[in-house]
Amino acid sequence: MPQAEAEKVAGWQGGALPFAISSKKLGMWLFILSDALTFGVLLVCYSYLRLSTENWPRPFSFSPDILIAAVMTFCLLSNGLTVALAAAAPDARATIKWLLVTIASGLVFLILFGYEWQHLINAEQLKLMSNRWGVPLFGASFFLLTGLHMLHVVSGLIYLSVVTFNFRRGAASRDDLEVCALYWHFVDLVWVFIFPSVYLLSVKGNG
Amino acid sequence: MAKASNKTDLLVWLALLALTIAELAISYRPSSWNALLLIAIAVVQAGLIIAYSMHLKYERASLGLALVSILVIWISLFMLFFPDSLRLLKLGTN
């Protein structure tokens, strides 16, 4: 067997690094695997409730609801770019600069999220277990799904801040940054499903 | 291991933004295909994020194969529950 082929075969036979990634990264992938199942099941539940309920509410007007959700999407997608630029930056100064931009943009996302919830609760009378459309499951599923995502964004910001602080004082490596970026991209990944299924399929006056 | 360059990251970001704009345009067009189109676009966006942003394209294939289990579970759940939700709608039990 040629040497190159033998090396390739050996790589598939397990050993210390069967996936050829660090243990930290493998740990994060395993976490993402389990969390993806959690969100997957919640999205299936949401879709089930939505399809099986005849008068499912369509409360989201273009302004402010959809507009705010679109800006939130822009913030999260841009976060994905800035965290990737931070991980790939040639020097520590540029890395920290991009990490701070990511944190700032994540905070904007959270502020908009808070405003959106406040608007729905006060102006649209959307509560956890009741609403003016008479479909209590709408509020329960909306707040559970978006709330769990918000919790992930808050955890991500804390994680990112700790890694930035540690990287600045030399206690975190580029590998730690990559693992943190992996988590942050997962938060983006979940949002690209929440945005259309929760917001865009419930726009006011369509359907 | 090769990684995505800054140019690739930028192109992926632009593609994700363009797809989001397409989603917004679709959601304001009255059509019975909206749900399917929006989910299809979300799947494309997810593919871009997993492959390029999360670097799965540059990892060993065995890692990608290990993640396929989630896809199988999701598809099974949808296949199982979607027909039942339509049955419930027909019964009119809210």
Short mmCIF file of C-alpha atoms in Angstrom, two decimals:
data_model
loop_
_atom_site.label_atom_id
_atom_site.label_comp_id
_atom_site.label_asym_id
_atom_site.label_seq_id
_atom_site.Cartn_x
_atom_site.Cartn_y
_atom_site.Cartn_z
CA MET A 1 0.00 0.00 0.00
CA PRO A 2 1.44 3.44 -0.88
CA GLN A 3 2.51 5.51 2.12
CA ALA A 4 -0.03 8.33 1.52
CA GLU A 5 -2.88 5.82 1.36
CA ALA A 6 -1.59 4.00 4.44
CA GLU A 7 -1.60 7.28 6.39
CA LYS A 8 -5.15 7.99 5.26
CA VAL A 9 -6.31 4.54 6.37
CA ALA A 10 -4.50 4.92 9.70
CA GLY A 11 -6.37 8.17 10.26
CA TRP A 12 -9.68 6.29 10.18
CA GLN A 13 -8.54 3.70 12.70
CA GLY A 14 -9.08 5.95 15.71
CA GLY A 15 -6.35 6.70 18.22
CA ALA A 16 -5.71 9.81 20.25
CA LEU A 17 -7.50 12.20 17.86
CA PRO A 18 -10.03 10.28 15.77
CA PHE A 19 -11.60 13.49 14.43
CA ALA A 20 -8.21 15.27 14.17
CA ILE A 21 -9.43 18.13 16.39
CA SER A 22 -8.52 19.22 19.92
CA SER A 23 -10.45 17.82 22.89
CA LYS A 24 -11.90 21.30 23.62
CA LYS A 25 -13.26 21.57 20.10
CA LEU A 26 -14.66 18.03 20.23
CA GLY A 27 -16.35 18.89 23.53
CA MET A 28 -17.95 21.95 21.95
CA TRP A 29 -19.14 19.92 18.93
CA LEU A 30 -20.74 17.39 21.30
CA PHE A 31 -22.46 20.22 23.18
CA ILE A 32 -23.68 21.68 19.87
CA LEU A 33 -24.96 18.24 18.86
CA SER A 34 -27.10 17.96 21.99
CA ASP A 35 -28.25 21.60 21.87
CA ALA A 36 -29.20 21.26 18.19
CA LEU A 37 -31.47 18.39 19.20
CA THR A 38 -33.10 20.56 21.89
CA PHE A 39 -33.81 23.40 19.46
CA GLY A 40 -34.81 20.92 16.74
CA VAL A 41 -37.44 19.37 18.99
CA LEU A 42 -38.72 22.81 20.05
CA LEU A 43 -39.03 23.89 16.41
CA VAL A 44 -40.90 20.67 15.58
CA CYS A 45 -43.26 21.33 18.54
CA TYR A 46 -43.80 24.93 17.41
CA SER A 47 -44.54 23.83 13.83
CA TYR A 48 -46.90 21.12 15.11
CA LEU A 49 -48.87 23.60 17.22
CA ARG A 50 -48.94 26.16 14.41
CA LEU A 51 -50.20 23.70 11.80
CA SER A 52 -52.78 22.07 14.02
CA THR A 53 -54.30 25.37 15.26
CA GLU A 54 -56.74 26.90 12.80
CA ASN A 55 -56.68 30.48 14.11
CA TRP A 56 -52.95 30.76 14.87
CA PRO A 57 -52.23 34.50 15.41
CA ARG A 58 -50.33 36.62 12.90
CA PRO A 59 -49.38 39.53 15.17
CA PHE A 60 -46.16 40.78 13.55
CA SER A 61 -46.51 44.07 11.66
CA PHE A 62 -43.70 45.23 9.35
CA SER A 63 -42.86 48.09 11.68
CA PRO A 64 -41.69 47.66 14.36
CA ASP A 65 -41.78 43.82 14.73
CA ILE A 66 -40.37 42.49 11.43
CA LEU A 67 -38.07 45.49 11.02
CA ILE A 68 -36.56 44.91 14.48
CA ALA A 69 -36.26 41.15 13.88
CA ALA A 70 -34.52 41.87 10.53
CA VAL A 71 -32.02 44.23 12.22
CA MET A 72 -31.48 41.56 14.92
CA THR A 73 -30.75 39.05 12.13
CA PHE A 74 -28.28 41.49 10.58
CA CYS A 75 -26.55 41.89 13.98
CA LEU A 76 -26.23 38.14 14.50
CA LEU A 77 -25.02 37.40 10.95
CA SER A 78 -22.49 40.26 11.21
CA ASN A 79 -21.38 38.84 14.57
CA GLY A 80 -20.54 35.62 12.76
CA LEU A 81 -18.27 37.56 10.41
CA THR A 82 -16.56 39.63 13.11
CA VAL A 83 -15.86 36.62 15.33
CA ALA A 84 -14.36 34.82 12.31
CA LEU A 85 -12.20 37.89 11.59
CA ALA A 86 -11.11 37.90 15.25
CA ALA A 87 -10.04 34.25 15.08
CA ALA A 88 -8.14 34.87 11.83
CA ALA A 89 -6.57 38.25 12.79
CA PRO A 90 -2.76 38.33 12.44
CA ASP A 91 -2.04 40.00 15.79
CA ALA A 92 -3.51 40.14 19.29
CA ARG A 93 -4.53 43.82 18.99
CA ALA A 94 -6.67 43.19 15.90
CA THR A 95 -8.14 40.05 17.50
CA ILE A 96 -9.26 41.97 20.59
CA LYS A 97 -10.66 44.78 18.43
CA TRP A 98 -12.86 42.33 16.44
CA LEU A 99 -13.90 40.52 19.63
CA LEU A 100 -15.05 43.82 21.15
CA VAL A 101 -17.00 44.63 17.96
CA THR A 102 -18.66 41.19 18.26
CA ILE A 103 -19.60 41.80 21.90
CA ALA A 104 -21.00 45.27 21.09
CA SER A 105 -23.08 43.89 18.24
CA GLY A 106 -24.35 41.07 20.49
CA LEU A 107 -25.42 43.68 23.04
CA VAL A 108 -27.34 45.57 20.32
CA PHE A 109 -29.10 42.27 19.51
CA LEU A 110 -30.09 41.84 23.17
CA ILE A 111 -31.36 45.44 23.50
CA LEU A 112 -33.51 45.01 20.36
CA PHE A 113 -34.75 41.67 21.68
CA GLY A 114 -35.78 43.35 24.94
CA TYR A 115 -37.55 46.16 23.06
CA GLU A 116 -39.36 43.62 20.85
CA TRP A 117 -40.61 41.64 23.86
CA GLN A 118 -41.66 44.82 25.67
CA HIS A 119 -43.61 45.97 22.59
CA LEU A 120 -45.38 42.59 22.20
CA ILE A 121 -46.22 42.37 25.91
CA ASN A 122 -47.48 45.96 26.33
CA ALA A 123 -48.85 46.99 22.91
CA GLU A 124 -50.03 43.61 21.59
CA GLN A 125 -51.08 42.20 25.01
CA LEU A 126 -49.09 39.03 24.34
CA LYS A 127 -48.59 37.17 27.64
CA LEU A 128 -47.05 33.80 28.46
CA MET A 129 -50.37 32.03 29.04
CA SER A 130 -52.92 34.38 27.46
CA ASN A 131 -53.37 36.78 24.56
CA ARG A 132 -56.13 38.70 22.80
CA TRP A 133 -56.33 36.16 19.94
CA GLY A 134 -57.48 33.38 22.28
CA VAL A 135 -54.59 31.02 21.46
CA PRO A 136 -52.60 30.74 24.73
CA LEU A 137 -50.15 28.26 23.17
CA PHE A 138 -48.90 31.03 20.86
CA GLY A 139 -47.45 33.08 23.72
CA ALA A 140 -46.09 30.01 25.52
CA SER A 141 -44.30 28.65 22.43
CA PHE A 142 -43.09 32.10 21.27
CA PHE A 143 -41.57 33.05 24.63
CA LEU A 144 -40.07 29.58 25.17
CA LEU A 145 -38.38 29.43 21.78
CA THR A 146 -37.14 33.02 21.59
CA GLY A 147 -36.36 33.09 25.33
CA LEU A 148 -34.16 30.01 25.12
CA HIS A 149 -32.33 31.56 22.18
CA MET A 150 -31.91 34.81 24.13
CA LEU A 151 -30.44 32.77 27.01
CA HIS A 152 -27.91 31.34 24.54
CA VAL A 153 -26.99 34.83 23.34
CA VAL A 154 -26.49 36.02 26.95
CA SER A 155 -24.33 32.93 27.72
CA GLY A 156 -22.41 33.52 24.48
CA LEU A 157 -21.69 37.14 25.41
CA ILE A 158 -20.45 36.11 28.87
CA TYR A 159 -18.29 33.36 27.31
CA LEU A 160 -16.94 35.77 24.67
CA SER A 161 -16.15 38.43 27.30
CA VAL A 162 -14.27 35.91 29.48
CA VAL A 163 -12.28 34.63 26.47
CA THR A 164 -11.48 38.22 25.37
CA PHE A 165 -10.31 39.11 28.88
CA ASN A 166 -8.19 35.96 29.12
CA PHE A 167 -6.78 36.39 25.61
CA ARG A 168 -5.74 39.95 26.46
CA ARG A 169 -3.76 38.80 29.52
CA GLY A 170 -2.33 35.82 27.61
CA ALA A 171 -4.32 33.13 29.44
CA ALA A 172 -6.34 32.04 26.39
CA SER A 173 -5.01 30.63 23.13
CA ARG A 174 -6.23 30.95 19.52
CA ASP A 175 -7.70 27.45 19.92
CA ASP A 176 -9.87 28.76 22.80
CA LEU A 177 -11.01 31.59 20.51
CA GLU A 178 -11.95 29.12 17.77
CA VAL A 179 -13.98 27.02 20.21
CA CYS A 180 -15.79 30.16 21.41
CA ALA A 181 -16.42 31.21 17.78
CA LEU A 182 -17.89 27.75 17.13
CA TYR A 183 -20.48 28.32 19.87
CA TRP A 184 -21.26 31.80 18.57
CA HIS A 185 -21.86 30.47 15.04
CA PHE A 186 -24.24 27.90 16.50
CA VAL A 187 -26.29 30.75 18.02
CA ASP A 188 -26.48 32.23 14.46
CA LEU A 189 -27.47 28.83 13.09
CA VAL A 190 -30.44 28.51 15.42
CA TRP A 191 -31.62 32.05 14.63
CA VAL A 192 -31.74 31.41 10.86
CA PHE A 193 -34.50 28.88 11.61
CA ILE A 194 -36.31 30.92 14.30
CA PHE A 195 -36.52 34.10 12.17
CA PRO A 196 -38.55 32.59 9.27
CA SER A 197 -40.57 30.01 11.22
CA VAL A 198 -41.61 32.26 14.13
CA TYR A 199 -41.59 35.79 12.67
CA LEU A 200 -41.88 35.67 8.86
CA LEU A 201 -44.60 33.01 8.77
CA SER A 202 -46.72 35.10 11.15
CA VAL A 203 -46.62 38.51 9.46
CA LYS A 204 -49.80 40.56 9.84
CA GLY A 205 -52.24 40.57 6.94
CA ASN A 206 -50.59 37.81 4.85
CA GLY A 207 -52.49 34.57 4.43
CA MET B 1 -5.72 22.04 8.19
CA ALA B 2 -6.94 24.65 5.70
CA LYS B 3 -9.33 27.30 6.99
CA ALA B 4 -11.69 29.74 5.30
CA SER B 5 -9.95 32.96 4.24
CA ASN B 6 -11.27 36.41 5.13
CA LYS B 7 -12.54 36.71 1.57
CA THR B 8 -14.57 33.49 1.95
CA ASP B 9 -15.97 34.70 5.29
CA LEU B 10 -17.02 37.98 3.66
CA LEU B 11 -18.66 36.19 0.70
CA VAL B 12 -20.55 33.88 3.08
CA TRP B 13 -21.74 36.90 5.10
CA LEU B 14 -22.96 38.64 1.92
CA ALA B 15 -24.73 35.46 0.77
CA LEU B 16 -26.44 35.12 4.18
CA LEU B 17 -27.62 38.75 4.04
CA ALA B 18 -28.89 38.34 0.46
CA LEU B 19 -30.81 35.21 1.47
CA THR B 20 -32.33 37.06 4.46
CA ILE B 21 -33.53 39.84 2.13
CA ALA B 22 -35.01 37.16 -0.16
CA GLU B 23 -36.84 35.70 2.87
CA LEU B 24 -38.31 39.12 3.70
CA ALA B 25 -39.50 39.58 0.11
CA ILE B 26 -41.05 36.08 0.04
CA SER B 27 -42.91 36.55 3.33
CA TYR B 28 -44.82 39.54 1.93
CA ARG B 29 -45.85 37.70 -1.28
CA PRO B 30 -49.15 35.88 -0.80
CA SER B 31 -48.46 32.27 -1.81
CA SER B 32 -49.10 28.82 -0.39
CA TRP B 33 -45.44 27.94 -1.10
CA ASN B 34 -44.06 30.54 1.34
CA ALA B 35 -43.45 28.11 4.22
CA LEU B 36 -41.60 25.65 1.99
CA LEU B 37 -39.50 28.40 0.35
CA LEU B 38 -38.60 29.99 3.69
CA ILE B 39 -37.53 26.65 5.19
CA ALA B 40 -35.52 25.84 2.03
CA ILE B 41 -33.68 29.18 2.30
CA ALA B 42 -33.07 28.60 6.03
CA VAL B 43 -31.56 25.19 5.21
CA VAL B 44 -29.22 26.80 2.63
CA GLN B 45 -28.20 29.45 5.21
CA ALA B 46 -27.60 26.74 7.81
CA GLY B 47 -25.48 24.80 5.30
CA LEU B 48 -23.32 27.89 4.64
CA ILE B 49 -22.85 28.55 8.37
CA ILE B 50 -21.98 24.91 9.18
CA ALA B 51 -19.66 24.40 6.20
CA TYR B 52 -17.78 27.72 6.15
CA SER B 53 -18.31 29.62 9.42
CA MET B 54 -18.10 26.52 11.64
CA HIS B 55 -15.35 25.14 9.36
CA LEU B 56 -16.92 21.71 8.97
CA LYS B 57 -15.89 21.76 5.29
CA TYR B 58 -12.26 21.87 6.42
CA GLU B 59 -12.54 19.19 9.12
CA ARG B 60 -12.16 15.45 8.67
CA ALA B 61 -15.19 13.84 6.97
CA SER B 62 -15.75 11.57 10.00
CA LEU B 63 -16.80 14.62 12.08
CA GLY B 64 -19.38 15.60 9.47
CA LEU B 65 -20.69 12.03 9.36
CA ALA B 66 -21.05 12.00 13.16
CA LEU B 67 -23.33 15.05 12.90
CA VAL B 68 -25.63 13.43 10.34
CA SER B 69 -27.46 11.70 13.21
CA ILE B 70 -29.15 15.03 14.09
CA LEU B 71 -30.43 15.40 10.55
CA VAL B 72 -31.90 11.89 10.63
CA ILE B 73 -33.67 12.61 13.95
CA TRP B 74 -35.05 15.96 12.69
CA ILE B 75 -36.39 14.48 9.46
CA SER B 76 -37.94 11.55 11.40
CA LEU B 77 -39.65 13.95 13.83
CA PHE B 78 -41.04 16.09 11.02
CA MET B 79 -42.26 13.04 9.10
CA LEU B 80 -43.94 11.76 12.25
CA PHE B 81 -45.59 14.93 13.53
CA PHE B 82 -46.52 16.88 10.39
CA PRO B 83 -49.17 14.43 9.15
CA ASP B 84 -50.62 14.28 12.68
CA SER B 85 -50.86 18.07 12.97
CA LEU B 86 -52.87 18.15 9.71
CA ARG B 87 -55.11 15.36 11.05
CA LEU B 88 -55.72 17.42 14.20
CA LEU B 89 -56.54 20.50 12.06
CA LYS B 90 -59.10 18.45 10.13
CA LEU B 91 -60.68 17.27 13.37
CA GLY B 92 -60.99 20.90 14.48
CA THR B 93 -59.77 20.32 18.03
CA ASN B 94 -58.11 23.55 19.15
#
